C-alpha positions as a LaTeX table, in Angstrom:
\begin{tabular}{lrrr}
\hline
Residue & $x$ (\AA) & $y$ (\AA) & $z$ (\AA) \\
\hline
Ser1 & $-107.60$ & 25.07 & 31.12 \\
Met2 & $-108.45$ & 26.80 & 27.88 \\
Ala3 & $-105.73$ & 28.72 & 26.14 \\
Pro4 & $-106.56$ & 32.41 & 25.67 \\
Ser5 & $-108.23$ & 32.95 & 22.35 \\
Pro6 & $-106.00$ & 34.71 & 19.86 \\
Pro7 & $-106.89$ & 38.33 & 19.21 \\
Ser8 & $-108.91$ & 39.15 & 16.15 \\
Pro9 & $-107.14$ & 40.89 & 13.26 \\
Ala10 & $-109.13$ & 44.02 & 14.14 \\
Glu11 & $-107.82$ & 43.94 & 17.71 \\
Ala12 & $-104.27$ & 43.44 & 16.48 \\
Arg13 & $-104.62$ & 46.37 & 14.06 \\
Ala14 & $-106.08$ & 48.59 & 16.75 \\
Leu15 & $-103.21$ & 47.78 & 19.07 \\
Ala16 & $-100.64$ & 48.37 & 16.35 \\
Arg17 & $-102.20$ & 51.79 & 15.72 \\
Ala18 & $-102.22$ & 52.59 & 19.44 \\
Leu19 & $-98.53$ & 51.73 & 19.59 \\
Glu20 & $-97.81$ & 54.01 & 16.62 \\
Leu21 & $-99.51$ & 56.85 & 18.47 \\
Asp22 & $-97.92$ & 56.09 & 21.82 \\
Pro23 & $-94.75$ & 54.07 & 21.20 \\
Asp24 & $-93.43$ & 54.78 & 24.70 \\
Asn25 & $-96.24$ & 52.86 & 26.39 \\
Leu26 & $-94.73$ & 49.67 & 27.86 \\
Ser27 & $-98.06$ & 47.98 & 28.59 \\
Arg28 & $-99.14$ & 48.42 & 24.96 \\
Thr29 & $-95.75$ & 47.20 & 23.81 \\
Arg30 & $-96.16$ & 44.12 & 25.98 \\
Ser31 & $-99.68$ & 43.52 & 24.63 \\
Met32 & $-98.35$ & 43.68 & 21.08 \\
Val33 & $-95.56$ & 41.27 & 21.96 \\
Ala34 & $-98.11$ & 38.87 & 23.48 \\
Ile35 & $-100.20$ & 39.00 & 20.29 \\
Gln36 & $-97.15$ & 38.41 & 18.11 \\
Ser37 & $-96.08$ & 35.50 & 20.32 \\
Gln38 & $-99.57$ & 33.95 & 20.20 \\
Lys39 & $-99.45$ & 34.13 & 16.41 \\
Gly40 & $-96.09$ & 32.34 & 16.47 \\
Asp41 & $-94.27$ & 35.46 & 15.32 \\
Ala42 & $-91.34$ & 35.30 & 17.76 \\
Ala43 & $-89.15$ & 37.37 & 15.46 \\
Gly44 & $-91.76$ & 40.12 & 15.29 \\
Ala45 & $-92.19$ & 40.06 & 19.06 \\
Ile46 & $-88.45$ & 40.42 & 19.56 \\
Thr47 & $-88.29$ & 43.26 & 17.03 \\
Thr48 & $-91.11$ & 45.08 & 18.84 \\
Leu49 & $-89.30$ & 44.79 & 22.17 \\
Gln50 & $-85.91$ & 45.71 & 20.72 \\
Ala51 & $-87.41$ & 48.89 & 19.29 \\
Tyr52 & $-88.72$ & 49.74 & 22.76 \\
Thr53 & $-85.48$ & 48.94 & 24.60 \\
Ala54 & $-83.50$ & 51.00 & 22.08 \\
Lys55 & $-85.53$ & 54.06 & 23.10 \\
His56 & $-85.77$ & 53.09 & 26.77 \\
Pro57 & $-82.43$ & 51.61 & 27.83 \\
Glu58 & $-83.47$ & 52.14 & 31.46 \\
Ser59 & $-86.47$ & 49.79 & 31.20 \\
Ala60 & $-85.54$ & 46.66 & 33.16 \\
Glu61 & $-88.97$ & 45.10 & 32.51 \\
Ala62 & $-88.60$ & 45.35 & 28.74 \\
Phe63 & $-85.14$ & 43.81 & 28.86 \\
Leu64 & $-86.44$ & 40.96 & 31.04 \\
Asp65 & $-89.27$ & 40.35 & 28.57 \\
Leu66 & $-86.73$ & 40.33 & 25.75 \\
Ala67 & $-84.51$ & 37.84 & 27.57 \\
Gln68 & $-87.49$ & 35.53 & 28.16 \\
Leu69 & $-88.53$ & 35.71 & 24.51 \\
Asp70 & $-85.01$ & 35.11 & 23.29 \\
Thr71 & $-84.62$ & 31.94 & 25.34 \\
Ser72 & $-88.03$ & 30.57 & 24.36 \\
Arg73 & $-87.18$ & 30.50 & 20.66 \\
\hline
\end{tabular}
């Protein structure tokens, strides 16, 4: 099976901008984390999720994502 192609820099920038405008959107946060992970930027992915969980301590999904990222380093 083919690995998903990494997003273009334009896509990554567009997503980063969307997150700036709507930082409380978990699906966008997760998309950003996926992009950062694909680029090998585990630290950036964790930072993105930590910023979200700091604002949304009730978000079980975000904490689960964070736990998965943390163990995959």
